[in-house]
Amino acid sequence: MLSVYIGRYLLCEINVSDRRDLLKLDDRAVAGSVKAAVARTHGDYGAALCSIRFCVKYLNAHTGIVFLRFHKGFYKLLWSALPFITSIECRGQIIPCFLNCLHVGGEV
């Protein structure tokens, strides 16, 4: 029997005051900031779910568009933690920003 992974994709926009800061971002930095926000908001339970089924599927550093994938049953944990992201640390620099969730979808 095949195991099917059913996830939800959150299409988000990273908003920064200086658009040149977007070019400094990478997917690992975004994932780390999202995981930290989920852990702060939902504690060990949220951190455990992020360690199992969370990933950054796509990041466009020119436009600030990012796809976040999370498990179908728990995507609201990720969604509710997005407003608590105020900065992303990348390559030793802290970039102040916030994330807008534009769309939640089941398939890409």
mmCIF file of N, CA and C in Angstrom:
data_model
loop_
_atom_site.group_PDB
_atom_site.id
_atom_site.type_symbol
_atom_site.label_atom_id
_atom_site.label_comp_id
_atom_site.label_asym_id
_atom_site.label_seq_id
_atom_site.Cartn_x
_atom_site.Cartn_y
_atom_site.Cartn_z
ATOM 1 N N MET A 1 0.837 -1.173 0.000
ATOM 2 C CA MET A 1 0.000 0.000 0.000
ATOM 3 C C MET A 1 0.885 1.240 0.000
ATOM 4 N N LEU A 2 0.534 2.192 -0.811
ATOM 5 C CA LEU A 2 1.308 3.419 -0.902
ATOM 6 C C LEU A 2 0.925 4.382 0.199
ATOM 7 N N SER A 3 1.922 5.009 0.766
ATOM 8 C CA SER A 3 1.672 6.049 1.757
ATOM 9 C C SER A 3 1.613 7.384 1.034
ATOM 10 N N VAL A 4 0.514 8.072 1.168
ATOM 11 C CA VAL A 4 0.321 9.335 0.468
ATOM 12 C C VAL A 4 0.465 10.469 1.467
ATOM 13 N N TYR A 5 1.337 11.400 1.160
ATOM 14 C CA TYR A 5 1.513 12.575 2.005
ATOM 15 C C TYR A 5 0.550 13.653 1.540
ATOM 16 N N ILE A 6 -0.360 14.023 2.404
ATOM 17 C CA ILE A 6 -1.316 15.071 2.083
ATOM 18 C C ILE A 6 -0.911 16.305 2.866
ATOM 19 N N GLY A 7 -0.603 17.362 2.154
ATOM 20 C CA GLY A 7 -0.167 18.576 2.812
ATOM 21 C C GLY A 7 -0.947 19.779 2.346
ATOM 22 N N ARG A 8 -0.691 20.872 2.985
ATOM 23 C CA ARG A 8 -1.247 22.156 2.591
ATOM 24 C C ARG A 8 -0.084 23.076 2.269
ATOM 25 N N TYR A 9 -0.283 23.873 1.261
ATOM 26 C CA TYR A 9 0.722 24.831 0.836
ATOM 27 C C TYR A 9 0.224 26.230 1.146
ATOM 28 N N LEU A 10 1.041 27.007 1.835
ATOM 29 C CA LEU A 10 0.714 28.391 2.115
ATOM 30 C C LEU A 10 1.560 29.257 1.198
ATOM 31 N N LEU A 11 0.908 30.052 0.390
ATOM 32 C CA LEU A 11 1.587 31.012 -0.473
ATOM 33 C C LEU A 11 1.686 32.306 0.317
ATOM 34 N N CYS A 12 2.905 32.725 0.606
ATOM 35 C CA CYS A 12 3.118 33.901 1.444
ATOM 36 C C CYS A 12 3.992 34.914 0.720
ATOM 37 N N GLU A 13 3.842 36.152 1.145
ATOM 38 C CA GLU A 13 4.653 37.247 0.625
ATOM 39 C C GLU A 13 5.481 37.795 1.776
ATOM 40 N N ILE A 14 6.784 37.914 1.569
ATOM 41 C CA ILE A 14 7.664 38.498 2.575
ATOM 42 C C ILE A 14 7.757 39.988 2.297
ATOM 43 N N ASN A 15 7.325 40.798 3.257
ATOM 44 C CA ASN A 15 7.333 42.252 3.100
ATOM 45 C C ASN A 15 8.482 42.849 3.899
ATOM 46 N N VAL A 16 9.326 43.597 3.219
ATOM 47 C CA VAL A 16 10.449 44.289 3.852
ATOM 48 C C VAL A 16 10.392 45.759 3.461
ATOM 49 N N SER A 17 11.038 46.603 4.267
ATOM 50 C CA SER A 17 11.030 48.032 3.947
ATOM 51 C C SER A 17 11.977 48.342 2.790
ATOM 52 N N ASP A 18 13.107 47.645 2.726
ATOM 53 C CA ASP A 18 14.067 47.841 1.641
ATOM 54 C C ASP A 18 14.075 46.583 0.770
ATOM 55 N N ARG A 19 13.664 46.699 -0.472
ATOM 56 C CA ARG A 19 13.537 45.542 -1.362
ATOM 57 C C ARG A 19 14.877 44.841 -1.615
ATOM 58 N N ARG A 20 15.982 45.540 -1.434
ATOM 59 C CA ARG A 20 17.295 44.904 -1.631
ATOM 60 C C ARG A 20 17.575 43.843 -0.575
ATOM 61 N N ASP A 21 16.899 43.948 0.579
ATOM 62 C CA ASP A 21 17.089 42.942 1.626
ATOM 63 C C ASP A 21 16.548 41.572 1.221
ATOM 64 N N LEU A 22 15.611 41.545 0.283
ATOM 65 C CA LEU A 22 15.070 40.261 -0.171
ATOM 66 C C LEU A 22 16.140 39.388 -0.813
ATOM 67 N N LEU A 23 17.101 40.009 -1.472
ATOM 68 C CA LEU A 23 18.147 39.239 -2.153
ATOM 69 C C LEU A 23 19.068 38.521 -1.176
ATOM 70 N N LYS A 24 19.047 38.921 0.082
ATOM 71 C CA LYS A 24 19.890 38.292 1.097
ATOM 72 C C LYS A 24 19.257 37.030 1.675
ATOM 73 N N LEU A 25 17.977 36.802 1.401
ATOM 74 C CA LEU A 25 17.262 35.684 2.010
ATOM 75 C C LEU A 25 17.577 34.361 1.325
ATOM 76 N N ASP A 26 17.549 33.303 2.106
ATOM 77 C CA ASP A 26 17.596 31.953 1.551
ATOM 78 C C ASP A 26 16.552 31.095 2.260
ATOM 79 N N ASP A 27 16.283 29.921 1.708
ATOM 80 C CA ASP A 27 15.189 29.100 2.225
ATOM 81 C C ASP A 27 15.442 28.595 3.636
ATOM 82 N N ARG A 28 16.698 28.334 3.990
ATOM 83 C CA ARG A 28 16.996 27.858 5.341
ATOM 84 C C ARG A 28 16.719 28.923 6.391
ATOM 85 N N ALA A 29 17.001 30.179 6.063
ATOM 86 C CA ALA A 29 16.739 31.270 7.005
ATOM 87 C C ALA A 29 15.240 31.467 7.212
ATOM 88 N N VAL A 30 14.477 31.391 6.134
ATOM 89 C CA VAL A 30 13.017 31.521 6.240
ATOM 90 C C VAL A 30 12.450 30.358 7.048
ATOM 91 N N ALA A 31 12.905 29.153 6.770
ATOM 92 C CA ALA A 31 12.425 27.977 7.507
ATOM 93 C C ALA A 31 12.760 28.090 8.990
ATOM 94 N N GLY A 32 13.948 28.553 9.309
ATOM 95 C CA GLY A 32 14.333 28.716 10.711
ATOM 96 C C GLY A 32 13.475 29.728 11.443
ATOM 97 N N SER A 33 13.160 30.834 10.779
ATOM 98 C CA SER A 33 12.313 31.850 11.401
ATOM 99 C C SER A 33 10.888 31.353 11.595
ATOM 100 N N VAL A 34 10.379 30.621 10.622
ATOM 101 C CA VAL A 34 9.021 30.081 10.740
ATOM 102 C C VAL A 34 8.966 29.037 11.851
ATOM 103 N N LYS A 35 9.956 28.152 11.904
ATOM 104 C CA LYS A 35 9.986 27.136 12.959
ATOM 105 C C LYS A 35 10.084 27.775 14.337
ATOM 106 N N ALA A 36 10.890 28.823 14.460
ATOM 107 C CA ALA A 36 11.019 29.513 15.746
ATOM 108 C C ALA A 36 9.706 30.177 16.150
ATOM 109 N N ALA A 37 9.000 30.763 15.186
ATOM 110 C CA ALA A 37 7.717 31.403 15.495
ATOM 111 C C ALA A 37 6.674 30.373 15.916
ATOM 112 N N VAL A 38 6.642 29.229 15.247
ATOM 113 C CA VAL A 38 5.697 28.170 15.626
ATOM 114 C C VAL A 38 6.040 27.638 17.010
ATOM 115 N N ALA A 39 7.328 27.487 17.307
ATOM 116 C CA ALA A 39 7.736 27.001 18.627
ATOM 117 C C ALA A 39 7.385 28.009 19.722
ATOM 118 N N ARG A 40 7.561 29.305 19.455
ATOM 119 C CA ARG A 40 7.196 30.327 20.442
ATOM 120 C C ARG A 40 5.688 30.368 20.664
ATOM 121 N N THR A 41 4.941 30.212 19.593
ATOM 122 C CA THR A 41 3.490 30.337 19.672
ATOM 123 C C THR A 41 2.826 29.082 20.237
ATOM 124 N N HIS A 42 3.264 27.913 19.802
ATOM 125 C CA HIS A 42 2.577 26.666 20.150
ATOM 126 C C HIS A 42 3.423 25.710 20.985
ATOM 127 N N GLY A 43 4.588 26.133 21.410
ATOM 128 C CA GLY A 43 5.398 25.337 22.323
ATOM 129 C C GLY A 43 6.024 24.112 21.677
ATOM 130 N N ASP A 44 6.265 23.111 22.515
ATOM 131 C CA ASP A 44 6.930 21.894 22.058
ATOM 132 C C ASP A 44 6.093 21.126 21.038
ATOM 133 N N TYR A 45 4.782 21.205 21.169
ATOM 134 C CA TYR A 45 3.903 20.514 20.225
ATOM 135 C C TYR A 45 4.088 21.069 18.813
ATOM 136 N N GLY A 46 4.081 22.388 18.681
ATOM 137 C CA GLY A 46 4.287 23.010 17.374
ATOM 138 C C GLY A 46 5.676 22.752 16.826
ATOM 139 N N ALA A 47 6.679 22.792 17.711
ATOM 140 C CA ALA A 47 8.049 22.526 17.271
ATOM 141 C C ALA A 47 8.199 21.097 16.765
ATOM 142 N N ALA A 48 7.539 20.156 17.433
ATOM 143 C CA ALA A 48 7.612 18.760 16.995
ATOM 144 C C ALA A 48 6.952 18.575 15.635
ATOM 145 N N LEU A 49 5.808 19.219 15.413
ATOM 146 C CA LEU A 49 5.149 19.105 14.112
ATOM 147 C C LEU A 49 5.985 19.728 13.005
ATOM 148 N N CYS A 50 6.672 20.831 13.313
ATOM 149 C CA CYS A 50 7.534 21.462 12.305
ATOM 150 C C CYS A 50 8.720 20.579 11.954
ATOM 151 N N SER A 51 9.210 19.842 12.922
ATOM 152 C CA SER A 51 10.371 19.004 12.638
ATOM 153 C C SER A 51 10.001 17.798 11.782
ATOM 154 N N ILE A 52 8.724 17.437 11.747
ATOM 155 C CA ILE A 52 8.301 16.256 10.997
ATOM 156 C C ILE A 52 7.870 16.601 9.576
ATOM 157 N N ARG A 53 6.991 17.562 9.410
ATOM 158 C CA ARG A 53 6.317 17.741 8.126
ATOM 159 C C ARG A 53 6.401 19.141 7.536
ATOM 160 N N PHE A 54 7.346 19.946 7.926
ATOM 161 C CA PHE A 54 7.411 21.313 7.422
ATOM 162 C C PHE A 54 8.592 21.470 6.473
ATOM 163 N N CYS A 55 8.387 22.218 5.389
ATOM 164 C CA CYS A 55 9.508 22.587 4.528
ATOM 165 C C CYS A 55 9.146 23.818 3.705
ATOM 166 N N VAL A 56 10.172 24.512 3.284
ATOM 167 C CA VAL A 56 10.017 25.631 2.357
ATOM 168 C C VAL A 56 10.204 25.052 0.965
ATOM 169 N N LYS A 57 9.144 25.024 0.175
ATOM 170 C CA LYS A 57 9.208 24.414 -1.151
ATOM 171 C C LYS A 57 9.780 25.353 -2.203
ATOM 172 N N TYR A 58 9.551 26.644 -2.045
ATOM 173 C CA TYR A 58 9.966 27.590 -3.082
ATOM 174 C C TYR A 58 10.168 28.952 -2.439
ATOM 175 N N LEU A 59 11.232 29.625 -2.831
ATOM 176 C CA LEU A 59 11.491 30.992 -2.390
ATOM 177 C C LEU A 59 12.023 31.774 -3.571
ATOM 178 N N ASN A 60 11.357 32.871 -3.904
ATOM 179 C CA ASN A 60 11.836 33.772 -4.942
ATOM 180 C C ASN A 60 12.348 35.018 -4.242
ATOM 181 N N ALA A 61 13.660 35.193 -4.232
ATOM 182 C CA ALA A 61 14.268 36.306 -3.512
ATOM 183 C C ALA A 61 14.056 37.642 -4.214
ATOM 184 N N HIS A 62 13.654 37.627 -5.462
ATOM 185 C CA HIS A 62 13.417 38.892 -6.171
ATOM 186 C C HIS A 62 12.027 39.452 -5.873
ATOM 187 N N THR A 63 11.040 38.581 -5.748
ATOM 188 C CA THR A 63 9.667 39.036 -5.508
ATOM 189 C C THR A 63 9.223 38.872 -4.057
ATOM 190 N N GLY A 64 9.917 38.052 -3.287
ATOM 191 C CA GLY A 64 9.535 37.814 -1.898
ATOM 192 C C GLY A 64 8.413 36.808 -1.733
ATOM 193 N N ILE A 65 8.181 35.988 -2.750
ATOM 194 C CA ILE A 65 7.136 34.966 -2.684
ATOM 195 C C ILE A 65 7.744 33.667 -2.161
ATOM 196 N N VAL A 66 7.034 33.018 -1.245
ATOM 197 C CA VAL A 66 7.517 31.775 -0.655
ATOM 198 C C VAL A 66 6.346 30.798 -0.518
ATOM 199 N N PHE A 67 6.617 29.508 -0.827
ATOM 200 C CA PHE A 67 5.661 28.425 -0.608
ATOM 201 C C PHE A 67 6.107 27.668 0.634
ATOM 202 N N LEU A 68 5.206 27.532 1.599
ATOM 203 C CA LEU A 68 5.478 26.758 2.800
ATOM 204 C C LEU A 68 4.576 25.530 2.784
ATOM 205 N N ARG A 69 5.148 24.342 3.009
ATOM 206 C CA ARG A 69 4.355 23.111 3.033
ATOM 207 C C ARG A 69 4.268 22.602 4.464
ATOM 208 N N PHE A 70 3.070 22.199 4.857
ATOM 209 C CA PHE A 70 2.836 21.689 6.202
ATOM 210 C C PHE A 70 1.809 20.568 6.103
ATOM 211 N N HIS A 71 1.719 19.757 7.122
ATOM 212 C CA HIS A 71 0.765 18.648 7.122
ATOM 213 C C HIS A 71 -0.663 19.184 7.096
ATOM 214 N N LYS A 72 -1.529 18.483 6.398
ATOM 215 C CA LYS A 72 -2.911 18.931 6.186
ATOM 216 C C LYS A 72 -3.663 19.171 7.492
ATOM 217 N N GLY A 73 -3.512 18.301 8.439
ATOM 218 C CA GLY A 73 -4.269 18.410 9.677
ATOM 219 C C GLY A 73 -3.807 19.508 10.607
ATOM 220 N N PHE A 74 -2.602 20.034 10.378
ATOM 221 C CA PHE A 74 -2.031 20.974 11.332
ATOM 222 C C PHE A 74 -1.582 22.284 10.698
ATOM 223 N N TYR A 75 -2.018 22.570 9.484
ATOM 224 C CA TYR A 75 -1.531 23.774 8.815
ATOM 225 C C TYR A 75 -1.990 25.050 9.507
ATOM 226 N N LYS A 76 -3.065 24.979 10.287
ATOM 227 C CA LYS A 76 -3.537 26.177 10.987
ATOM 228 C C LYS A 76 -2.561 26.615 12.074
ATOM 229 N N LEU A 77 -1.771 25.681 12.608
ATOM 230 C CA LEU A 77 -0.721 26.056 13.555
ATOM 231 C C LEU A 77 0.306 26.956 12.884
ATOM 232 N N LEU A 78 0.696 26.576 11.689
ATOM 233 C CA LEU A 78 1.646 27.384 10.932
ATOM 234 C C LEU A 78 1.032 28.727 10.566
ATOM 235 N N TRP A 79 -0.182 28.701 10.106
ATOM 236 C CA TRP A 79 -0.876 29.910 9.679
ATOM 237 C C TRP A 79 -1.022 30.898 10.835
ATOM 238 N N SER A 80 -1.349 30.396 12.021
ATOM 239 C CA SER A 80 -1.551 31.279 13.167
ATOM 240 C C SER A 80 -0.249 31.846 13.718
ATOM 241 N N ALA A 81 0.880 31.245 13.388
ATOM 242 C CA ALA A 81 2.164 31.742 13.880
ATOM 243 C C ALA A 81 2.794 32.779 12.956
ATOM 244 N N LEU A 82 2.314 32.907 11.728
ATOM 245 C CA LEU A 82 2.921 33.842 10.771
ATOM 246 C C LEU A 82 2.936 35.296 11.240
ATOM 247 N N PRO A 83 1.900 35.815 11.914
ATOM 248 C CA PRO A 83 1.964 37.217 12.354
ATOM 249 C C PRO A 83 3.051 37.503 13.384
ATOM 250 N N PHE A 84 3.590 36.466 14.014
ATOM 251 C CA PHE A 84 4.606 36.661 15.034
ATOM 252 C C PHE A 84 6.021 36.689 14.466
ATOM 253 N N ILE A 85 6.162 36.548 13.171
ATOM 254 C CA ILE A 85 7.475 36.670 12.530
ATOM 255 C C ILE A 85 7.716 38.146 12.254
ATOM 256 N N THR A 86 8.703 38.715 12.932
ATOM 257 C CA THR A 86 9.018 40.137 12.765
ATOM 258 C C THR A 86 10.365 40.358 12.107
ATOM 259 N N SER A 87 11.178 39.307 12.041
ATOM 260 C CA SER A 87 12.484 39.438 11.394
ATOM 261 C C SER A 87 12.985 38.054 10.997
ATOM 262 N N ILE A 88 13.914 38.056 10.043
ATOM 263 C CA ILE A 88 14.566 36.831 9.588
ATOM 264 C C ILE A 88 16.064 37.062 9.669
ATOM 265 N N GLU A 89 16.761 36.137 10.336
ATOM 266 C CA GLU A 89 18.214 36.250 10.442
ATOM 267 C C GLU A 89 18.850 35.408 9.347
ATOM 268 N N CYS A 90 19.657 36.064 8.512
ATOM 269 C CA CYS A 90 20.282 35.387 7.382
ATOM 270 C C CYS A 90 21.702 35.908 7.212
ATOM 271 N N ARG A 91 22.647 35.003 7.208
ATOM 272 C CA ARG A 91 24.063 35.331 7.005
ATOM 273 C C ARG A 91 24.554 36.393 7.988
ATOM 274 N N GLY A 92 24.135 36.278 9.236
ATOM 275 C CA GLY A 92 24.583 37.197 10.270
ATOM 276 C C GLY A 92 23.874 38.538 10.299
ATOM 277 N N GLN A 93 22.917 38.747 9.429
ATOM 278 C CA GLN A 93 22.171 40.000 9.399
ATOM 279 C C GLN A 93 20.722 39.729 9.774
ATOM 280 N N ILE A 94 20.151 40.649 10.529
ATOM 281 C CA ILE A 94 18.746 40.543 10.896
ATOM 282 C C ILE A 94 17.950 41.455 9.978
ATOM 283 N N ILE A 95 17.027 40.859 9.234
ATOM 284 C CA ILE A 95 16.224 41.591 8.253
ATOM 285 C C ILE A 95 14.815 41.750 8.830
ATOM 286 N N PRO A 96 14.402 42.971 9.188
ATOM 287 C CA PRO A 96 13.035 43.159 9.689
ATOM 288 C C PRO A 96 12.022 42.955 8.565
ATOM 289 N N CYS A 97 11.003 42.175 8.846
ATOM 290 C CA CYS A 97 10.007 41.853 7.821
ATOM 291 C C CYS A 97 8.754 41.303 8.476
ATOM 292 N N PHE A 98 7.731 41.089 7.675
ATOM 293 C CA PHE A 98 6.549 40.353 8.105
ATOM 294 C C PHE A 98 6.027 39.565 6.916
ATOM 295 N N LEU A 99 5.250 38.522 7.210
ATOM 296 C CA LEU A 99 4.735 37.636 6.167
ATOM 297 C C LEU A 99 3.225 37.794 6.034
ATOM 298 N N ASN A 100 2.766 37.951 4.805
ATOM 299 C CA ASN A 100 1.340 37.944 4.481
ATOM 300 C C ASN A 100 1.006 36.611 3.834
ATOM 301 N N CYS A 101 -0.018 35.952 4.325
ATOM 302 C CA CYS A 101 -0.485 34.721 3.696
ATOM 303 C C CYS A 101 -1.468 35.099 2.598
ATOM 304 N N LEU A 102 -1.123 34.790 1.359
ATOM 305 C CA LEU A 102 -1.950 35.155 0.219
ATOM 306 C C LEU A 102 -2.960 34.077 -0.153
ATOM 307 N N HIS A 103 -2.576 32.805 0.038
ATOM 308 C CA HIS A 103 -3.451 31.712 -0.389
ATOM 309 C C HIS A 103 -3.063 30.434 0.339
ATOM 310 N N VAL A 104 -4.047 29.610 0.623
ATOM 311 C CA VAL A 104 -3.821 28.274 1.170
ATOM 312 C C VAL A 104 -4.385 27.285 0.166
ATOM 313 N N GLY A 105 -3.545 26.350 -0.268
ATOM 314 C CA GLY A 105 -3.978 25.389 -1.272
ATOM 315 C C GLY A 105 -3.572 23.981 -0.917
ATOM 316 N N GLY A 106 -4.205 23.027 -1.587
ATOM 317 C CA GLY A 106 -3.920 21.626 -1.343
ATOM 318 C C GLY A 106 -2.943 21.020 -2.323
ATOM 319 N N GLU A 107 -2.790 21.629 -3.493
ATOM 320 C CA GLU A 107 -1.886 21.114 -4.517
ATOM 321 C C GLU A 107 -1.143 22.270 -5.154
ATOM 322 N N VAL A 108 0.016 21.949 -5.692
ATOM 323 C CA VAL A 108 0.786 22.959 -6.415
ATOM 324 C C VAL A 108 0.702 22.645 -7.884
#
